[in-house]
Coordinates of C-alpha atoms in Angstrom, one line a residue:
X297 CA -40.7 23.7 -47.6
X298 CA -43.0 22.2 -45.0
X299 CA -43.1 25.0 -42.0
X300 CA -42.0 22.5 -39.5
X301 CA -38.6 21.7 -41.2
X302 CA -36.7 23.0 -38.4
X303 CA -34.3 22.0 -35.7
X304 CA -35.8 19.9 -33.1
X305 CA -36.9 22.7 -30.1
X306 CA -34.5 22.4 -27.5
X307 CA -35.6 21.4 -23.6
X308 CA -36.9 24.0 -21.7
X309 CA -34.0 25.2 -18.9
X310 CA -36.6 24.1 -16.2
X311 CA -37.4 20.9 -17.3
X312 CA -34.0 19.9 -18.8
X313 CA -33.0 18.6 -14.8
X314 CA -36.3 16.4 -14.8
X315 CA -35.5 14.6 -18.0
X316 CA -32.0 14.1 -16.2
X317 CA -33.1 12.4 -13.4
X318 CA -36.0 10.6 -15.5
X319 CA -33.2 8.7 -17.8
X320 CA -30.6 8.6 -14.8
X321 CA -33.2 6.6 -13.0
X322 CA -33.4 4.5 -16.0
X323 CA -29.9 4.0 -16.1
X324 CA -30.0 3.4 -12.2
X325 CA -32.4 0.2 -12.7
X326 CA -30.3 -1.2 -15.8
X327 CA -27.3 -1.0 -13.1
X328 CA -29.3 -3.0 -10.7
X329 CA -30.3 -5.6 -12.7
X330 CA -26.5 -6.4 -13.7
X331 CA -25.0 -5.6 -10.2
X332 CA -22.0 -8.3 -10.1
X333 CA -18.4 -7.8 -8.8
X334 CA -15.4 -9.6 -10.5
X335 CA -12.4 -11.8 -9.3
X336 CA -10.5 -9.2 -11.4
X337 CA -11.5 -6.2 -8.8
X338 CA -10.5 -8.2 -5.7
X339 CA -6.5 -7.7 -7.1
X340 CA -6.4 -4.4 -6.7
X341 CA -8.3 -4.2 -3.5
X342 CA -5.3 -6.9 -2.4
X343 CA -2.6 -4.3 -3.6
X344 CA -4.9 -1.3 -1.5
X345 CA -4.7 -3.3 1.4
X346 CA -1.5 -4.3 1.5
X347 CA -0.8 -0.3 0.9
X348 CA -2.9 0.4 3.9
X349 CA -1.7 -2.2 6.7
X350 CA 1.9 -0.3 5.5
X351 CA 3.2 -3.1 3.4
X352 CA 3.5 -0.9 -0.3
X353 CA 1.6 -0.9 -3.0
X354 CA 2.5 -5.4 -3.5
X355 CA 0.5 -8.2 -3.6
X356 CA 2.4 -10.5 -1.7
X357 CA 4.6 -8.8 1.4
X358 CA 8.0 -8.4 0.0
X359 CA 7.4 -8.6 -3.8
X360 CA 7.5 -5.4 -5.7
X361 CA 5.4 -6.5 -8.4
X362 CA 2.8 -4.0 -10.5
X363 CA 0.3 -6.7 -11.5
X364 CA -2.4 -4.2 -11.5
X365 CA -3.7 -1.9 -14.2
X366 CA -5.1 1.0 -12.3
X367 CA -3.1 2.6 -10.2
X368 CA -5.6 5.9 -9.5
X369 CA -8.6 3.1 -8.4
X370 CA -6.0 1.7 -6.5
X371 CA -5.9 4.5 -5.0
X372 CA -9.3 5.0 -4.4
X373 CA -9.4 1.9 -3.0
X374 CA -6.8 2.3 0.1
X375 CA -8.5 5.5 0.7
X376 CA -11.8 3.6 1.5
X377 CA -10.0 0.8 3.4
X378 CA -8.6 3.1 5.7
X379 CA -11.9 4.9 6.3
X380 CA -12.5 1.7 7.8
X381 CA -14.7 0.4 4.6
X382 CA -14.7 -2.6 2.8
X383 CA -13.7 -2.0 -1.1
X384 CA -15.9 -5.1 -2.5
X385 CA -19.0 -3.1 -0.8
X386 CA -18.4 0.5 -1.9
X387 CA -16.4 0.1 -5.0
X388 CA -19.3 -1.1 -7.0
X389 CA -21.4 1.4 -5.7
X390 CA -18.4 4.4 -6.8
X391 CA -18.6 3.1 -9.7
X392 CA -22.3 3.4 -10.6
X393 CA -22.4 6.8 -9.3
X394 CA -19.8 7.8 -11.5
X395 CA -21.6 6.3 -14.2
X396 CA -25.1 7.6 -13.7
X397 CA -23.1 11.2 -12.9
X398 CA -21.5 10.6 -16.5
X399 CA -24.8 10.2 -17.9
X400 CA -26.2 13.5 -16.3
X401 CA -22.9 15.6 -17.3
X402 CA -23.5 14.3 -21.2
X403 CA -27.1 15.5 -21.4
X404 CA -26.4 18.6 -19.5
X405 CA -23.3 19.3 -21.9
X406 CA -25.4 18.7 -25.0
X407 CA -28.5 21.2 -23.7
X408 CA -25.6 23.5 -23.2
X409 CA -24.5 23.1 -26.9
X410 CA -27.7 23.6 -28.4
X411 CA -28.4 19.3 -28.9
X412 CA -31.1 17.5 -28.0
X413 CA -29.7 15.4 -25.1
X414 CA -32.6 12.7 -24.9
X415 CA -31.7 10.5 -27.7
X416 CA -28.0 10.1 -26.7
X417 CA -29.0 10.0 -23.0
X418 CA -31.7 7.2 -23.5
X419 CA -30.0 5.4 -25.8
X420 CA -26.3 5.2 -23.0
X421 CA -28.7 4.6 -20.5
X422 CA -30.1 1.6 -21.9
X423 CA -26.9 0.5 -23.0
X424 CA -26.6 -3.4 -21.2
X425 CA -22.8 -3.0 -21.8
X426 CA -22.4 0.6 -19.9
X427 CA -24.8 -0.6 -17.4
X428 CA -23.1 -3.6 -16.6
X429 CA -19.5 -2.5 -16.1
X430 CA -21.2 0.6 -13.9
X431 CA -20.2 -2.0 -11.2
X432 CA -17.8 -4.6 -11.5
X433 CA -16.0 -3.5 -9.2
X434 CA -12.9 -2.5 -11.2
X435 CA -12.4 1.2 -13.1
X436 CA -14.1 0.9 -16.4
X437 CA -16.5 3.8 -14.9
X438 CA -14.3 5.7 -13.8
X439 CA -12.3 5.9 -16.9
X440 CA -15.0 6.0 -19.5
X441 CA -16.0 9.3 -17.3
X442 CA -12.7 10.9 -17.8
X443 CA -12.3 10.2 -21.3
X444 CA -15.9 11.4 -22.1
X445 CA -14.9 15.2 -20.5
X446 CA -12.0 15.1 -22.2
X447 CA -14.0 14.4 -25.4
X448 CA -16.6 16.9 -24.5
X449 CA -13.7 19.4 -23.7
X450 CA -12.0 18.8 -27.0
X451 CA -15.7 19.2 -28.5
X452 CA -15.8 22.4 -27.0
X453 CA -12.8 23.4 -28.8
X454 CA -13.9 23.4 -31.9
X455 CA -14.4 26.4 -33.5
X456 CA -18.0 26.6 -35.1
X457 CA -18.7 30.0 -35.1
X458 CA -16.3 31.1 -38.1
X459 CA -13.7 33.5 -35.9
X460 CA -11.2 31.0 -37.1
X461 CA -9.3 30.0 -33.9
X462 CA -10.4 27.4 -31.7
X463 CA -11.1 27.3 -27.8
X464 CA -7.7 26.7 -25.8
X465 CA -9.2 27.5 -22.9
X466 CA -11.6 24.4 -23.6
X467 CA -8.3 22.7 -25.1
X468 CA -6.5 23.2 -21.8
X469 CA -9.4 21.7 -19.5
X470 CA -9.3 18.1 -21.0
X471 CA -5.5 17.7 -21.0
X472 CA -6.0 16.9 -17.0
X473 CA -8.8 14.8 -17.8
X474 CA -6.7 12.7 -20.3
X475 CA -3.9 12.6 -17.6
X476 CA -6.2 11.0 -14.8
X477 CA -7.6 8.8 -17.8
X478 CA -3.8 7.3 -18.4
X479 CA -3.3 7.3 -14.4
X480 CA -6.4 5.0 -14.1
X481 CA -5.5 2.8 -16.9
X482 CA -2.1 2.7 -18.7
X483 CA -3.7 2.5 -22.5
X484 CA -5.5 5.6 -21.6
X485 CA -2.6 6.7 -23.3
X486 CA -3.5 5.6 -26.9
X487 CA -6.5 8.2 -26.5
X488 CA -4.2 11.0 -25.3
X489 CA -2.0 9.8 -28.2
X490 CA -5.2 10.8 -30.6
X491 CA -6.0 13.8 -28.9
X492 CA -2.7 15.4 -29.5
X493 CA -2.8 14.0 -33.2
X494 CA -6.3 15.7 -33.2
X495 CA -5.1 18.9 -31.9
X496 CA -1.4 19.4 -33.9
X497 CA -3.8 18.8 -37.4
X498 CA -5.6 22.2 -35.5
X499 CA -2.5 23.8 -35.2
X500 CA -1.1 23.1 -38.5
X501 CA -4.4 24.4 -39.9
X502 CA -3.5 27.5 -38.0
X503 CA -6.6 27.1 -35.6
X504 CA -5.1 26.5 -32.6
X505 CA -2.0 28.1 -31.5
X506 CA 1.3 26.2 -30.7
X507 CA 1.3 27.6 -27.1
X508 CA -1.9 26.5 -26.5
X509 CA -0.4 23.1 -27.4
X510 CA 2.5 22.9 -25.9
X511 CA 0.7 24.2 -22.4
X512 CA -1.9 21.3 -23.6
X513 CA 1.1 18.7 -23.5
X514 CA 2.9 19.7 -20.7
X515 CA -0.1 19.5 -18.3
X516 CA -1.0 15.8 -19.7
X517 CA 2.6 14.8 -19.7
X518 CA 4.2 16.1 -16.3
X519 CA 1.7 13.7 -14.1
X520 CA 2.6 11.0 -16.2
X521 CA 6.1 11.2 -15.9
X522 CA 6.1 11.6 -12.3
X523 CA 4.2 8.3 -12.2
X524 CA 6.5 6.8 -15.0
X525 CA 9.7 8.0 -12.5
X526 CA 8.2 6.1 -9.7
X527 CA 7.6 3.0 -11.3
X528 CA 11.1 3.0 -12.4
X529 CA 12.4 3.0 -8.9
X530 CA 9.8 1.4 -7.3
X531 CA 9.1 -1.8 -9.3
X532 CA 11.8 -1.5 -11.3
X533 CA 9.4 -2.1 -15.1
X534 CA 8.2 0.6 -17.8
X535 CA 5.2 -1.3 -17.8
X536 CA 3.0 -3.3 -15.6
X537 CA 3.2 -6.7 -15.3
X538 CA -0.3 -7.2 -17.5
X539 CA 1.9 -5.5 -20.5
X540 CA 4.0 -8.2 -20.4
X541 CA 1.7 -11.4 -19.7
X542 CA -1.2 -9.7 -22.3
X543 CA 0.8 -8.6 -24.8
X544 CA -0.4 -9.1 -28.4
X545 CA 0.0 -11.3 -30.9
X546 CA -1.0 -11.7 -34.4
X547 CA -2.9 -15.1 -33.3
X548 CA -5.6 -12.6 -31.3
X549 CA -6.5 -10.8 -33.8
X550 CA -9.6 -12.9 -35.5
X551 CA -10.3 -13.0 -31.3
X552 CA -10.2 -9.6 -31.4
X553 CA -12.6 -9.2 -34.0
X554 CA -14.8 -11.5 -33.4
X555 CA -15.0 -9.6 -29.7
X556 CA -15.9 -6.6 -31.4
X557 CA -18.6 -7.9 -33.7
X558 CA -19.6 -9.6 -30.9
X559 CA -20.3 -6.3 -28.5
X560 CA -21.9 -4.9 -32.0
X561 CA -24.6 -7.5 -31.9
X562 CA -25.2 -7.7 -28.3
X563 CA -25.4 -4.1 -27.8
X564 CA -27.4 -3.8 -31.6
X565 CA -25.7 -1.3 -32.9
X566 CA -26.8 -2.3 -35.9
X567 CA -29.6 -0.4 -35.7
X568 CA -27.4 3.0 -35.0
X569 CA -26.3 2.3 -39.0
X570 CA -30.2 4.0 -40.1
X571 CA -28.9 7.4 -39.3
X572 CA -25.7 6.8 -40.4
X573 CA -27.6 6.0 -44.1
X574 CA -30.0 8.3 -44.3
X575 CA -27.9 11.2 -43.7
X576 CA -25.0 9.7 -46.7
X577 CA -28.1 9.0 -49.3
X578 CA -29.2 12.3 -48.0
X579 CA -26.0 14.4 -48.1
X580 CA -26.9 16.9 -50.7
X581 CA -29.5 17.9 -48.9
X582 CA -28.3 18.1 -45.3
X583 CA -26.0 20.3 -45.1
X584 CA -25.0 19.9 -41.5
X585 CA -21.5 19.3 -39.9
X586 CA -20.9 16.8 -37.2
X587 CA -18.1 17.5 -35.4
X588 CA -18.9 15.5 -32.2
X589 CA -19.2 12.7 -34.6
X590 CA -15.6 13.4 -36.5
X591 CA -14.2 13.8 -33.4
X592 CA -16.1 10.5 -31.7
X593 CA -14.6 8.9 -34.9
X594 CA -10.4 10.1 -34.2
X595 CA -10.5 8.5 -30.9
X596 CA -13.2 5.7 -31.1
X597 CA -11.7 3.8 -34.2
X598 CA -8.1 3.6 -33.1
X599 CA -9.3 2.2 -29.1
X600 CA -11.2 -0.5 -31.2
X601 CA -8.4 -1.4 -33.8
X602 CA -6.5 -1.7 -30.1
X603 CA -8.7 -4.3 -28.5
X604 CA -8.7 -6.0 -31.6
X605 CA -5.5 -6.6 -31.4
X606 CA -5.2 -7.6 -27.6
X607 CA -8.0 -10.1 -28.5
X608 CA -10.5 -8.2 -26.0
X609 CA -11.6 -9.8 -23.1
X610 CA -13.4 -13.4 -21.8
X611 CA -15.7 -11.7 -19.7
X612 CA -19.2 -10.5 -20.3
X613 CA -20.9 -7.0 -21.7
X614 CA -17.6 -6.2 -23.6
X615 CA -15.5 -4.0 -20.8
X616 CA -13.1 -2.8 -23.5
X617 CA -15.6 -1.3 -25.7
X618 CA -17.6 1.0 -23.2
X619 CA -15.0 3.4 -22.5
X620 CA -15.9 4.8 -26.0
X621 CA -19.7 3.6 -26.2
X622 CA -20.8 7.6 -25.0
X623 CA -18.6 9.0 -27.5
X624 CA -20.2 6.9 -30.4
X625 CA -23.2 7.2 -29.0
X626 CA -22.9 11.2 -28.9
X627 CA -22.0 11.2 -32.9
X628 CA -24.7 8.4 -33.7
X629 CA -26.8 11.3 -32.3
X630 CA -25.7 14.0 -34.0
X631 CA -26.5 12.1 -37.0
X632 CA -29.8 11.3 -36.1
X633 CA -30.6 15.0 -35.1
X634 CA -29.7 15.6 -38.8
X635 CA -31.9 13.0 -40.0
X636 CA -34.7 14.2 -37.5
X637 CA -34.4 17.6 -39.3
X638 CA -34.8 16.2 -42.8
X639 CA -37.7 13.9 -41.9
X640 CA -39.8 17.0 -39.9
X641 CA -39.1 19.0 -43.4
X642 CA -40.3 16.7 -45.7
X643 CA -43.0 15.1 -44.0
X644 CA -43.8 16.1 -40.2
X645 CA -42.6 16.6 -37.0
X646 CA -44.8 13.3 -35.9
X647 CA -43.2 11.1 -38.5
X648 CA -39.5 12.4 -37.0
X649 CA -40.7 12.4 -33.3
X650 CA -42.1 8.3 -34.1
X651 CA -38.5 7.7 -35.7
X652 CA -37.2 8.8 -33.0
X653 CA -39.1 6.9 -30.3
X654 CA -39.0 3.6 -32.3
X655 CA -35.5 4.0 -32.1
X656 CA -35.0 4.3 -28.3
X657 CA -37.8 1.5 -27.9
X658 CA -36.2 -1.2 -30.0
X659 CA -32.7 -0.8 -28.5
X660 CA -34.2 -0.8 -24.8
X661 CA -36.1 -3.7 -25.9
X662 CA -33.1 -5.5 -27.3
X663 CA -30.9 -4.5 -24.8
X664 CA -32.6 -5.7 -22.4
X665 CA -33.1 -8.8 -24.0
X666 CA -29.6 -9.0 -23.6
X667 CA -29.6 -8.1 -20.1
X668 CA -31.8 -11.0 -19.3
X669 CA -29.5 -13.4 -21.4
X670 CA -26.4 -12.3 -19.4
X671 CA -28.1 -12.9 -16.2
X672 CA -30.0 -16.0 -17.0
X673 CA -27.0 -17.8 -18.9
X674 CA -23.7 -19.4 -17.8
X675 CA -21.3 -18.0 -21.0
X676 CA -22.9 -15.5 -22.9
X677 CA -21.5 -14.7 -26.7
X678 CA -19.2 -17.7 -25.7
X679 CA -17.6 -15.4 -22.6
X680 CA -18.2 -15.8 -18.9
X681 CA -21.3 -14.1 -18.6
X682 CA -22.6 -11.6 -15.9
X683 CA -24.8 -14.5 -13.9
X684 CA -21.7 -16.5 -14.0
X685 CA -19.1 -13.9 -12.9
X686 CA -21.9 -13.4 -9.6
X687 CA -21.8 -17.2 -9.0
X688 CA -17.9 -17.4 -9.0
X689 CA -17.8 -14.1 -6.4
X690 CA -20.3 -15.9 -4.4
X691 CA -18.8 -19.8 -4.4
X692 CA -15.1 -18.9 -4.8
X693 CA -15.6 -16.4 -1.6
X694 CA -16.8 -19.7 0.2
X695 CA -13.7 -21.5 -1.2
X696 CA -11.3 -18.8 0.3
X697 CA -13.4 -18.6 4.2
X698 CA -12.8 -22.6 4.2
X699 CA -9.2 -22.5 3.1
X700 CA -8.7 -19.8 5.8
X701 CA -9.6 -22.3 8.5
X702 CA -7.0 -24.6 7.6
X703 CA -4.4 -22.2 6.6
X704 CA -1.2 -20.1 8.3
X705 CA -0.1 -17.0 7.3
X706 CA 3.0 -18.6 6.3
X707 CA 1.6 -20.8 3.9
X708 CA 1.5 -20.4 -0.3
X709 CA -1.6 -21.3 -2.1
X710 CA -1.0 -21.7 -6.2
X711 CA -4.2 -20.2 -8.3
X712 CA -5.3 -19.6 -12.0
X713 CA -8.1 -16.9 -10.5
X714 CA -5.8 -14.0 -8.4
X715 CA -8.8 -12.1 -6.4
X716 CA -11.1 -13.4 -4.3
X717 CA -9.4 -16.3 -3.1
X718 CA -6.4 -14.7 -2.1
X719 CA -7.8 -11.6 -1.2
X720 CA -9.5 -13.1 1.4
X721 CA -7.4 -16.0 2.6
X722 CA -4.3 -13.5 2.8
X723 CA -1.6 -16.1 2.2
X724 CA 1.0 -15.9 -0.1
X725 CA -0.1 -16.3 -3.7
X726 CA 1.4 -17.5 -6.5
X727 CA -0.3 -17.1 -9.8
X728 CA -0.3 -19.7 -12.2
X729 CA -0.3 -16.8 -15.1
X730 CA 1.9 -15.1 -14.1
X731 CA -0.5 -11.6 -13.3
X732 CA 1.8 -10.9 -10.3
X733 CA 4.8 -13.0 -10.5
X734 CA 8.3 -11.3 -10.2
X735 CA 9.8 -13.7 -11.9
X736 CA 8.1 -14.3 -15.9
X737 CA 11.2 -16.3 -16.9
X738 CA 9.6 -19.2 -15.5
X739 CA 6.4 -18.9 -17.4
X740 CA 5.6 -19.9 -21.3
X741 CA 2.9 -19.7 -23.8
X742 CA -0.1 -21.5 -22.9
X743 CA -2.0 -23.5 -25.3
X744 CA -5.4 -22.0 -26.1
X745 CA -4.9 -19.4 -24.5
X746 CA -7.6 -16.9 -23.3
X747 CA -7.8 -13.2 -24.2
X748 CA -5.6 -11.6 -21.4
X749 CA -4.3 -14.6 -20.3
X750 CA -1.2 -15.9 -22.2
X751 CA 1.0 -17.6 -20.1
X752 CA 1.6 -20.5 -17.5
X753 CA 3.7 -21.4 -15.3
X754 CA 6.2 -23.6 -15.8
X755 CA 5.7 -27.6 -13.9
X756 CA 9.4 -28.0 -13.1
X757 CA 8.8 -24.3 -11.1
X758 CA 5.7 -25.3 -9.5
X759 CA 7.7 -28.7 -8.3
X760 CA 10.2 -26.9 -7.3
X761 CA 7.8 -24.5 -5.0
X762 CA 5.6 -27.3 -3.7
X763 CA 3.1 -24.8 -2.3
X764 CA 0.8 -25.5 0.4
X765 CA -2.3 -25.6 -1.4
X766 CA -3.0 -25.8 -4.9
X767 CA -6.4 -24.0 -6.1
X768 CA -6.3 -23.9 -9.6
X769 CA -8.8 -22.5 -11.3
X770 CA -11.9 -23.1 -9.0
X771 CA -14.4 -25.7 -10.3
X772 CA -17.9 -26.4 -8.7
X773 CA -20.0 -29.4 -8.8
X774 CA -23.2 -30.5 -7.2
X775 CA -22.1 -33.9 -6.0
X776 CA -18.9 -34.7 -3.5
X777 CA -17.9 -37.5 -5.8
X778 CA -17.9 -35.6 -8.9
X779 CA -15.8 -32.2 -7.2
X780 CA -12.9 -31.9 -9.4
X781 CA -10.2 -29.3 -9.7
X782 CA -9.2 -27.5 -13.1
X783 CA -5.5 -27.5 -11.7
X784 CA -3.6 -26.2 -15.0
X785 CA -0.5 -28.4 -15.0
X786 CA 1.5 -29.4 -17.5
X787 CA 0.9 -33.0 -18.8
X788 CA 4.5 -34.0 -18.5
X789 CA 5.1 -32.9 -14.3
X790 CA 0.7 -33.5 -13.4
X791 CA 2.1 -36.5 -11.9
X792 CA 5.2 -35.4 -10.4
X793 CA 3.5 -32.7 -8.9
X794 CA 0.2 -34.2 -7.8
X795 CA 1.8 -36.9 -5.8
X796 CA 2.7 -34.5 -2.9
X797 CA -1.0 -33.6 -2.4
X798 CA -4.0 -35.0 -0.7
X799 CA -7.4 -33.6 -2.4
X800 CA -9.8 -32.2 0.1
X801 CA -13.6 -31.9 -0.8
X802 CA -15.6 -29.0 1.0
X803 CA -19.3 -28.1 0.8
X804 CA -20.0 -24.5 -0.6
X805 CA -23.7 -25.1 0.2
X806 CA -26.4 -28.0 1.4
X807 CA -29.2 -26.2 -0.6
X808 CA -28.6 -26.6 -3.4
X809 CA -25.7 -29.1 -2.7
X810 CA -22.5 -27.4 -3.8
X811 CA -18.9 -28.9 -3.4
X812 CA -15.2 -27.9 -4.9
X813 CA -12.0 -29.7 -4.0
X814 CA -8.4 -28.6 -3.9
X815 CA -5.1 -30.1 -2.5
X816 CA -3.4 -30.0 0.1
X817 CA 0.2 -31.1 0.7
X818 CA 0.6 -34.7 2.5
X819 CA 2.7 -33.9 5.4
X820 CA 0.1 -31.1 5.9
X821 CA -3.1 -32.9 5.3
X822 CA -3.0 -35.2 8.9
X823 CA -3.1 -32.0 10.8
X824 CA -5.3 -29.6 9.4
X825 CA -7.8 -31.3 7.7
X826 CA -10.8 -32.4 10.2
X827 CA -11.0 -36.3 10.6
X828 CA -13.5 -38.1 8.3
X829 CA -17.0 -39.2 9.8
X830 CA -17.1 -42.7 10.2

């Protein structure tokens, strides 16, 4: 056997917290070149103000609605209004700390255990999909960090050293982990839901004791009922409002997939399958286990059969895959240790240390590849892309400051896009799908409908209301005579409807010349809108 056929030599103590903050710094740039914030966010910073200014957790003052999906960032959120901060400024910023602090925990956690942390850490930090939803604005950081320690936790539950029973102390620490996951988004739940499957197989195989369990269950579950109790009485619903208006159907599932193949591609993951190969031709000869990636494998598989199913989402970098991109990325590295191993004992150190490297390379290469294409394009993969998603923060925020100057307190805007608009025009909002509406009787299927967004509002309701101002989905053009409005109304009431309004033109911007329009309601229009230039 060639002398250097051993395991890779593990990073020195001292100079494991330099090669922390060499690939957090890495990660720290990727964040920056995809810093965007989302219309999304700007609901639940709505719902943490209202909490704030003493008005319940609602998006409109006297509906009791749950149209949001994370109640913990929520949360967060009022906590950093009332330090007297604005949520659309720090929130991002939260987020990438957690992320880059995720990062650091990972490679630390794999030192710990005896694993080369620099492949998994390189290859997460270069992730464009991780790096992009570091910001955002919304809680995919936050809750890909909670369900990573309670991974690592499970991980170090795992009995590997033959005494037959496993951790429960280490079992114990990730059951509040997976109860903070669920808090800060409702289909945490699914993971906690393979954990305990995970964890009864250990106790059937006698390795982890039923107490242990049971403790396990009751620290996950007691939180969650609390919150489940308060739901109940406070809104009324099971579920959040999003369970209802997203719910599944058969007709997402090619969506679904072809989401998921897409995030495959753009994150070329395809190029994770060369361990995965080598190490199945190889299997009589490597005789390692990989428990990380069995483990990576119980909770990763059933998430992604998930978002299949809801049909993913429209928006850029695949959200809905990176709360399980560390723990695939944490078995693709266990792998490729194993193959690292094998290639040092049958040819050289080198050749494994150049696999190695080539690896990491390519996928920073390609990734950022991809990074560029999500800034640089308007829909990338066929979704709104991350240059996109900064261009509608930047011209719808424009859209709500001149709306604000012709609008009352009193007054009801109608909208297909829930955040920024409303956040920042504070009127009464009704939602044309149906996000926050306390009333979903009044809503049907929509045709073609987008990933997430299922329903519309029905004409003969939006008659009936007659709202001040009617938004739509917010289009942009860059002449006044071609400003149109996306207004999603149903063919059979556009005229009906339409005939009460007046459409007013604004001017996002002279340089480069950018317009919008939306209507107004007639008897309103005389009075608030300025007088033309003659």
């Amino acid at each position: 056997m060639n002398p250097e056929a051993q395991q890779p030599a593990p990073i020195p103590r001292q100079s494991l917290p330099l090669w922390i903050i060499a690939i957090a710094a890495l990660l720290a740039l990727h964040i920056r070149a995809l810093w965007f914030i989302c219309d999304d966010a700007f609901i639940s910073f709505r719902y943490a103000r209202s909490l704030v200014f003493g008005h319940g957790l609602v998006f409109n003052i006297g509906e009791r609605v749950e149209g949001y999906t994370n109640f913990l960032w929520v949360l967060i959120s009022a906590a950093v209004i009332r330090l007297g901060a604005q949520p659309e400024v720090w929130m991002p910023w939260l987020g990438a700390a957690i992320a880059i602090l995720n990062l650091a925990a990972i490679m630390w956690h794999l030192s710990r255990r005896g694993r080369s942390p620099l492949l998994a850490g390189a290859l997460l930090a270069t992730n464009c999909g991780y790096a992009a939803w570091a910001t955002g604005g919304l809680e995919t950081a936050l809750f890909t960090a909670l369900v990573t320690g309670a991974f690592l936790s499970l991980w170090d539950s795992i009995d590997t050293g033959g005494s037959g029973r496993d951790n429960s102390n280490a079992v114990i620490r990730s059951a509040p982990l997976l109860a903070l996951a669920c808090l800060t988004r409702p289909d945490g739940a699914l993971i906690a839901i393979c954990a305990a499957a995970f964890l009864f197989a250990r106790v059937m195989r006698s390795r982890l004791t039923f107490k242990s369990f049971l403790i396990w269950l009751a620290i996950w579950a007691i939180p969650l009922a609390g919150h489940l109790g308060w739901r109940l009485w406070y809104y009324g619903h099971p579920f959040p409002n999003s369970f209802y208006v997203k719910t599944s159907t058969w007709d997402m599932i090619p969506t679904g997939a072809q989401y998921l193949l897409d995030s495959f591609l753009a994150f070329h993951w395809y190029l994770l399958l060369i361990p995965l190969v080598y190490v199945l031709v190889r299997h009589r000869t490597i005789r390692a286990t990989h428990t990380a990636s069995q483990l990576a494998m119980v909770i990763a598989v059933p998430w992604l059969v998930y978002v299949c199913l809801v049909g993913g989402d429209f928006m850029d970098m695949f959200r809905f895959v990176v709360p399980v991109a560390p723990l695939i990325l944490i078995g693709v590295a266990e792998y490729w240790q194993s193959m690292h191993t094998d290639l040092a004992a049958r040819f050289s150190r080198r050749i494994a240390m150049a696999a190695s490297v080539v690896l990491v390379v390519a996928m920073a290469v390609l990734n950022g590849y991809s990074t560029w294409q999500a800034r640089q394009e308007s829909y990338h993969h066929e979704r709104d892309s991350i240059g996109l998603l900064r261009t509608y923060a930047d011209n719808w925020r424009r859209i709500a400051d001149q709306i604000a100057q012709v609008s009352v307190p009193t007054d009801t805007l109608a909208t297909t896009a829930a955040g920024i608009i409303p956040y920042y025009t504070g009127v009464h909002t009704i939602d044309q799908l149906g996000l926050v509406a306390p009333d979903l009787s009044q809503y049907h299927p929509r045709p073609n409908a987008r990933p997430g967004h299922t329903l519309l509002l029905d004409g003969a309701a939006m008659r009936k209301m007659l709202p001040q101002f009617i938004v739509g989905h917010p289009s942009i053009a860059d002449r006044a005579d071609t400003a149109r409005m996306a207004l999603f109304l149903e063919k059979e009431w556009f005229d009906r409807i339409v005939m009460h309004y007046r459409p007013a033109t604004i001017t996002l911007s002279e340089s480069p010349p950018v317009y919008t329009s939306y209507l107004i309601r007639n008897d309103l229009a005389e009075g608030r809108l300025p007088a033309p230039s003659r």
